[in-house]
Amino acid sequence: MRFLMALCLLLLAAAPAGAADGGRPVRVVAPWEITGVDPARAGYIFGRMGVAETLVTVDTAGHLVPALAQRWSQSDDRLTWRFALRPEARFHDGTAVTAGAVAAALERSRAAGVLGRAPLESIAADGDDVVIRTRTPFAPLPAFLANHTAMVLAPAAYDAEGRVNAVIGTGPFRVSSLTPPLRLEVERFDGWWGPAPAVARASYLAVPQGETRALMAESGEADLAFGLLPVTVDRLRRNPRVAVHAVPVPRTRLLKVNAGAPFFDDVRERRALSLAIDRAGIAAAILRSPGSAAGQLMSPGQAAWHVADLTPLRHDPEEAKRLLAEAGWRPGADGILEQDGRPFRVQVRTYSNWPELPAIATVLQAQFRAVGIDLTVSVANSSDIPAGHRDGSLHLGLVARNFSLVPDPLGTLMEDYGPEGGDWGAMNWSSPELTDILATLGAGVDDAEAAALRRRAMTILQDALPVIPVAWFDLMVAANERLGPVTVDPFEISYGLATLKPVR
Amino acid sequence: MTAVTLAAAPPPRARFGRRGAGAVIVAALIAFGTLGPLLITADPARQDLGNALAPMFGDYWLGTDHYGRSLLARLAHATGLSLALAALTVAGAAVPGVALGLLAAWRGGWTDRAAGALADMVLALPGLLLVLLFAAFAPGEFLPLYLGLALAQWVEYFRVTRATARSVLARSHVEAARLLGFGPPYIARHLLLPELAPVLGTLMAFGMGTAVLAISTLSFISIGLHPPTAEWGSMVTELLPYYAEAPAHVLSPAVMILLTVLGFHLLAGAERP
Amino acid sequence: MAGILRPLAGRAVQALTVALLVGLVSFALMHALPGDPAMRIAASRYGPDLMTAEAAERVRAELGLDRPMPVQLAEWVGRLATFDLGRSLVTGAPVAEELEIQLGASLWLAGAALALSMALGLPAGLLAGMRAGRLPDHLALAAAVLLRALPVFVTGLVLIIVFAVWLGWLPAAGFGGWRDLLLPGLTLAFGLAALSSRVTRDATAAVLAAPYVAFARTKGLPERLVVLRHGVRNAAIPVVAVLGLQLVYLVEGMVVVESLFAYPGIGHALVHAIIARDVPMVQGTALAMGLTFVLVNAVVDLLCAALDPRQVAR
């Protein structure tokens, strides 16, 4: 008996030792499918898995840090940017990362990526540097370059027609097998410029169902499980083998409002709508994260943009009814408000890419009904929101807007709240003052002035409510204990595989 | 041997027990679906977020769903809708399917080939494609979904009817009956029907369940009905994530589907002495 | 022999017709659908975060979605003649390449499900049919109703919890090995076995009650031989007809199973292609499914003919 026990102990001791040389692969599961190898399509997956890199990236605090470019500088006229590449960087096919190759890759990404939205004049190679010229001073350019659509692939990654046919990047891991749309396997790339990662192999599996992801985390099949459903989180927290991280990310679920529609053209109507929403109820019952009730557009996690002393948006149905009455809405026979014979019947469009959005829409339906608004919920394709913005047919759209697409929220704000509004932002609403503020911030000003301008911008949005914030966003991640300490990137740029130190 | 002695003997008394049980279940379901919404005054769309997933037999008889809506009220409102539309789908699939199947088997030759080709063509178009396309034309509406389902399912009835009928008609005793001058109505009623009825009964009973489950499948892939409509299939899907916290709540609409399949299956008397 | 070859030649003609019909119908329907295809494609390509109306305009220009419909259709038919299915509008990969992975995965899954369902459903049905109205029959009915009335994803979830989380025997999700096939295959097989066991049971009971079986019994044949010689053969006809159909219907259940078990497959491909208005992918998947159906159909016909030669003679 004692012998058997000794044998067991020996086996137990031997098993982790056998796993020492890299061990079993780190298995990541997430809801996002690999819709293609082009950086503009599923590039973020290749970026997060450490296959491809951008010139610049951000740390978990949101500061821009060097990646493929070791440093950068801006000319005195603020129109020319010079990025110095790492001389030791290699593509996965062994070729050197030349300025010419980088410029060519960035040029290609202008077609479909966020770079196309920056006022670029030219991208060129100059010796070992990449030089980017802008038409006007554009302070957030390095942040734009941190977006996954601007990742750098080797010249051999493109076919004769310029299509990407393989992801040949520069990151710490290279693709060892790819089965779109579900699986990606990577292995350590020894030619990486950074310190060699402890993880030798990793795999990514797209698992569309949140239930399955949670069960895989529970059974130990998944080492890192992303995008957990709120309801599964409590259960996972009780599992000693799993550490659950809830990281606030710069994403806000908001109601995009057509301020040109007769229902919402009066700011009192938009305020009434906001007052009708029980954000605390939604955060507690649907999102199971009481702190995520959005009192303003930006969450406290975005310290630069969150205005701590702004009066938070409240829930007060009686006040909502009063404001609607002031704006000329009278209860009709069936309890639905009417104005000039027009009943308050509107539609909210939302989509199921984020499974909680249809649920929140269903709650809004009941809460708006309580103040006399008849809301129809249409769960459709996400493209129906920009489409409705363009053809003017949209009343309301419930969206989850990402403010860290370009890590600096300024990029998203410029796109969403310009003079013409934005596909995912304001509709038939604009504020010359806000436009000016965003333009000034874009051109670049000193820190103190920038802080004051950001504060003013947020106050304008809070007062006029061109979009109505509903809830902030917590990224829910389950990590197996064997991974050791795990840092979750709130900007969703990296899974941090290169810095993981799995416990032996 | 004459045709008269071949006619099926009346089923023994014991069968009434099972059929009776089926009739009781179906009648109870129909009563719940019609009277329930009148007697249960709670609004199936009224939410009470602070009281989400309330337990059964507390303030709410059957508890509440994840929005704090009364499950009893929702089930009552869902029953009428789900039963009516499932019956519609089954009828929409079975009537043309059986009629064409009988015609094809009886007439044979060109009729048979033409009907067979039509069925093959419909089957070759994935049923899912039809349903999804119908759903895409009118997102969130019921009828297109069920129409698409019926359109995809009639072939099942057609093929089973045709295969069974052909096999029966080819048997010597049926040929004898034909030669003896018994007309199609007699042969259909006394020789075909006893063979066909059990198989069709099974198909239809399960078809009721299939129609409801198809809706839950569609809501699972996020092609569903407009909220806050109460419908069994979409209720199962909606509640599924809460299975660990409130398993009984998830099962309550599933139990309704189960009763429907069981009830109709027993009622169809799908058995032979 | 000609009696078998003729229907096969007929099937070949049918396959060709199906190919054209499926292509035409899916093309026409996809273009008749409401909504702007360029918007849909852009949303599927870039996701909601990066999708904008400008992106949709670029997609429109890149794919030539403005061109007249007949031109686009003629292009598809022309390519099909050279066995080129085109490229997916979303991923940009050749449709044939994507189908290879997805159809292959689906066929493995369908095969596993069918085999498991036959292993479960046929013995259960046969036993129930031979003991009609007695305890085995009631138990089989209860099991069938239970399995058939539960949504596929509930069955699947229960299987994952039991076999992957509690017992740790099988993977909850993934693909590539035979172990990955077992849970999704079993999930589908339960639903299939529920129906096929009932059809088997009814057919067996019906056959055993038929006059020619009674005659065989009177003749003095032992019960086992009666069942084997007359029962199984005659009962098999509706069962085979239903099983053949089920393989086609399997695709529907597969969509859920694929999504639940993160398994690649054609149902998943079709749903996503329809949502994205990815016409070449819709045509390609529908074509693959249609041709699979024709093949299954041919096999079912051959089997039925072998079981009941009188049908061929008629």
CSV table of C-alpha atoms in Angstrom, one decimal, chain C residues 86-283:
chain,number,residue,atom,x,y,z
C,86,GLY,CA,-16.0,31.3,-56.8
C,87,ARG,CA,-14.8,33.0,-53.6
C,88,SER,CA,-16.6,33.7,-50.4
C,89,LEU,CA,-17.6,37.4,-50.3
C,90,VAL,CA,-16.9,37.4,-46.6
C,91,THR,CA,-13.6,35.5,-46.0
C,92,GLY,CA,-12.2,35.9,-49.5
C,93,ALA,CA,-11.3,32.2,-49.5
C,94,PRO,CA,-12.4,29.9,-52.4
C,95,VAL,CA,-15.8,28.4,-51.7
C,96,ALA,CA,-14.6,25.0,-52.7
C,97,GLU,CA,-11.8,25.2,-50.0
C,98,GLU,CA,-14.3,26.2,-47.3
C,99,LEU,CA,-16.8,23.5,-48.3
C,100,GLU,CA,-14.1,20.8,-48.3
C,101,ILE,CA,-13.5,21.4,-44.6
C,102,GLN,CA,-17.2,22.0,-43.7
C,103,LEU,CA,-18.8,19.3,-45.8
C,104,GLY,CA,-16.2,16.8,-44.7
C,105,ALA,CA,-16.8,17.6,-41.0
C,106,SER,CA,-20.5,17.5,-41.5
C,107,LEU,CA,-20.4,14.1,-43.2
C,108,TRP,CA,-18.3,12.6,-40.4
C,109,LEU,CA,-20.8,14.0,-37.8
C,110,ALA,CA,-23.8,12.8,-39.8
C,111,GLY,CA,-22.3,9.4,-40.2
C,112,ALA,CA,-21.5,9.1,-36.5
C,113,ALA,CA,-25.0,10.3,-35.6
C,114,LEU,CA,-26.7,7.9,-38.0
C,115,ALA,CA,-24.7,5.0,-36.8
C,116,LEU,CA,-25.3,5.8,-33.1
C,117,SER,CA,-29.0,6.4,-33.8
C,118,MET,CA,-29.3,3.0,-35.5
C,119,ALA,CA,-27.5,1.3,-32.7
C,120,LEU,CA,-29.9,2.9,-30.3
C,121,GLY,CA,-33.2,3.2,-32.2
C,122,LEU,CA,-33.5,0.0,-34.2
C,123,PRO,CA,-33.1,-2.5,-31.3
C,124,ALA,CA,-35.4,-0.4,-29.1
C,125,GLY,CA,-38.0,-0.2,-31.9
C,126,LEU,CA,-37.8,-3.9,-32.8
C,127,LEU,CA,-38.2,-4.9,-29.2
C,128,ALA,CA,-41.0,-2.5,-28.6
C,129,GLY,CA,-42.8,-3.7,-31.7
C,130,MET,CA,-42.5,-7.3,-30.7
C,131,ARG,CA,-43.8,-6.6,-27.3
C,132,ALA,CA,-46.4,-4.1,-28.5
C,133,GLY,CA,-48.6,-2.8,-25.7
C,134,ARG,CA,-46.4,-4.3,-23.0
C,135,LEU,CA,-43.8,-2.8,-20.7
C,136,PRO,CA,-40.8,-2.5,-23.1
C,137,ASP,CA,-43.1,-0.7,-25.5
C,138,HIS,CA,-44.2,1.8,-22.9
C,139,LEU,CA,-40.7,2.4,-21.8
C,140,ALA,CA,-39.5,2.9,-25.3
C,141,LEU,CA,-42.3,5.3,-26.0
C,142,ALA,CA,-41.6,7.3,-22.8
C,143,ALA,CA,-37.9,7.6,-23.8
C,144,ALA,CA,-38.6,8.5,-27.3
C,145,VAL,CA,-41.1,11.2,-26.3
C,146,LEU,CA,-38.7,12.6,-23.8
C,147,LEU,CA,-35.8,12.8,-26.2
C,148,ARG,CA,-37.9,14.1,-29.0
C,149,ALA,CA,-39.5,16.8,-26.9
C,150,LEU,CA,-36.3,18.3,-25.5
C,151,PRO,CA,-34.6,20.8,-27.7
C,152,VAL,CA,-31.3,19.6,-29.1
C,153,PHE,CA,-29.3,22.1,-27.1
C,154,VAL,CA,-30.7,20.9,-23.8
C,155,THR,CA,-29.7,17.3,-24.6
C,156,GLY,CA,-26.3,18.5,-25.7
C,157,LEU,CA,-25.8,20.6,-22.6
C,158,VAL,CA,-26.7,17.7,-20.4
C,159,LEU,CA,-24.2,15.5,-22.2
C,160,ILE,CA,-21.5,18.0,-21.9
C,161,ILE,CA,-22.1,18.5,-18.2
C,162,VAL,CA,-22.1,14.7,-17.6
C,163,PHE,CA,-19.3,13.5,-19.9
C,164,ALA,CA,-17.0,16.6,-20.0
C,165,VAL,CA,-17.4,18.3,-16.7
C,166,TRP,CA,-18.4,15.6,-14.2
C,167,LEU,CA,-16.7,12.6,-15.6
C,168,GLY,CA,-14.0,14.4,-17.7
C,169,TRP,CA,-14.1,11.6,-20.3
C,170,LEU,CA,-14.8,13.5,-23.5
C,171,PRO,CA,-14.0,17.0,-24.7
C,172,ALA,CA,-16.8,19.5,-24.5
C,173,ALA,CA,-16.0,21.2,-27.8
C,174,GLY,CA,-13.6,21.1,-30.7
C,175,PHE,CA,-13.0,18.9,-33.7
C,176,GLY,CA,-10.4,16.8,-35.4
C,177,GLY,CA,-10.4,13.4,-33.5
C,178,TRP,CA,-13.0,10.7,-33.0
C,179,ARG,CA,-13.4,11.7,-29.4
C,180,ASP,CA,-14.7,15.1,-30.5
C,181,LEU,CA,-17.3,13.3,-32.6
C,182,LEU,CA,-18.9,11.4,-29.8
C,183,LEU,CA,-20.8,14.0,-27.8
C,184,PRO,CA,-22.2,15.9,-30.8
C,185,GLY,CA,-22.9,12.6,-32.6
C,186,LEU,CA,-24.8,11.3,-29.6
C,187,THR,CA,-26.8,14.5,-29.2
C,188,LEU,CA,-28.0,14.2,-32.7
C,189,ALA,CA,-28.5,10.4,-32.5
C,190,PHE,CA,-30.9,10.8,-29.5
C,191,GLY,CA,-33.3,12.9,-31.6
C,192,LEU,CA,-33.0,10.6,-34.6
C,193,ALA,CA,-33.4,7.4,-32.6
C,194,ALA,CA,-36.5,8.8,-30.9
C,195,LEU,CA,-38.3,9.0,-34.3
C,196,SER,CA,-36.8,5.9,-36.0
C,197,SER,CA,-37.5,3.7,-33.0
C,198,ARG,CA,-41.1,4.6,-33.2
C,199,VAL,CA,-41.3,4.0,-36.9
C,200,THR,CA,-39.5,0.7,-36.5
C,201,ARG,CA,-41.9,-0.2,-33.6
C,202,ASP,CA,-45.0,0.6,-35.6
C,203,ALA,CA,-43.8,-1.1,-38.7
C,204,THR,CA,-42.8,-4.2,-36.8
C,205,ALA,CA,-46.1,-4.3,-34.9
C,206,ALA,CA,-48.0,-3.8,-38.2
C,207,VAL,CA,-46.1,-6.5,-40.0
C,208,LEU,CA,-46.4,-9.0,-37.1
C,209,ALA,CA,-50.1,-8.5,-37.2
C,210,ALA,CA,-50.4,-8.9,-40.9
C,211,PRO,CA,-52.2,-11.9,-42.3
C,212,TYR,CA,-49.1,-13.3,-44.1
C,213,VAL,CA,-47.2,-13.4,-40.8
C,214,ALA,CA,-50.2,-15.0,-39.1
C,215,PHE,CA,-50.1,-17.5,-41.9
C,216,ALA,CA,-46.4,-18.2,-41.4
C,217,ARG,CA,-47.1,-18.7,-37.7
C,218,THR,CA,-49.9,-21.1,-38.5
C,219,LYS,CA,-47.6,-22.8,-40.9
C,220,GLY,CA,-45.6,-23.6,-37.7
C,221,LEU,CA,-42.5,-21.4,-38.2
C,222,PRO,CA,-40.7,-20.6,-34.9
C,223,GLU,CA,-41.4,-17.0,-33.8
C,224,ARG,CA,-37.7,-16.0,-34.2
C,225,LEU,CA,-37.8,-17.1,-37.9
C,226,VAL,CA,-41.1,-15.4,-38.4
C,227,VAL,CA,-39.7,-12.1,-37.3
C,228,LEU,CA,-36.5,-12.5,-39.2
C,229,ARG,CA,-37.9,-13.8,-42.5
C,230,HIS,CA,-41.1,-11.7,-42.7
C,231,GLY,CA,-40.9,-9.1,-40.0
C,232,VAL,CA,-37.6,-7.4,-40.4
C,233,ARG,CA,-37.7,-7.2,-44.2
C,234,ASN,CA,-41.1,-5.7,-44.5
C,235,ALA,CA,-40.7,-3.5,-41.5
C,236,ALA,CA,-37.5,-2.1,-42.9
C,237,ILE,CA,-39.2,-0.4,-45.8
C,238,PRO,CA,-40.7,2.6,-44.0
C,239,VAL,CA,-37.7,2.7,-41.7
C,240,VAL,CA,-35.2,3.1,-44.5
C,241,ALA,CA,-37.5,5.7,-46.1
C,242,VAL,CA,-37.5,7.7,-42.9
C,243,LEU,CA,-33.8,7.2,-42.2
C,244,GLY,CA,-32.9,8.5,-45.6
C,245,LEU,CA,-35.0,11.6,-45.0
C,246,GLN,CA,-33.5,12.1,-41.6
C,247,LEU,CA,-30.0,12.4,-43.0
C,248,VAL,CA,-31.3,15.4,-44.8
C,249,TYR,CA,-33.0,16.8,-41.8
C,250,LEU,CA,-29.9,16.1,-39.7
C,251,VAL,CA,-28.5,19.3,-41.2
C,252,GLU,CA,-31.0,21.4,-39.2
C,253,GLY,CA,-30.2,19.8,-35.9
C,254,MET,CA,-26.5,20.1,-36.9
C,255,VAL,CA,-26.7,23.9,-36.9
C,256,VAL,CA,-27.4,23.9,-33.1
C,257,VAL,CA,-25.0,21.1,-32.4
C,258,GLU,CA,-22.2,22.8,-34.4
C,259,SER,CA,-22.7,26.0,-32.5
C,260,LEU,CA,-22.9,24.2,-29.1
C,261,PHE,CA,-19.9,22.0,-29.7
C,262,ALA,CA,-17.8,24.5,-31.7
C,263,TYR,CA,-17.7,22.0,-34.6
C,264,PRO,CA,-17.3,23.2,-38.1
C,265,GLY,CA,-20.0,22.2,-40.5
C,266,ILE,CA,-22.2,23.0,-43.4
C,267,GLY,CA,-25.2,24.1,-41.4
C,268,HIS,CA,-23.2,26.7,-39.7
C,269,ALA,CA,-21.7,27.8,-43.0
C,270,LEU,CA,-25.2,28.1,-44.6
C,271,VAL,CA,-26.6,30.1,-41.7
C,272,HIS,CA,-23.7,32.5,-41.7
C,273,ALA,CA,-23.7,32.8,-45.4
C,274,ILE,CA,-27.4,33.7,-45.5
C,275,ILE,CA,-27.0,36.3,-42.7
C,276,ALA,CA,-24.1,37.8,-44.5
C,277,ARG,CA,-25.7,37.6,-48.0
C,278,ASP,CA,-22.7,35.7,-49.1
C,279,VAL,CA,-24.3,34.5,-52.3
C,280,PRO,CA,-21.4,32.2,-53.6
C,281,MET,CA,-21.3,30.5,-50.2
C,282,VAL,CA,-25.1,30.1,-50.1
C,283,GLN,CA,-25.0,28.6,-53.6
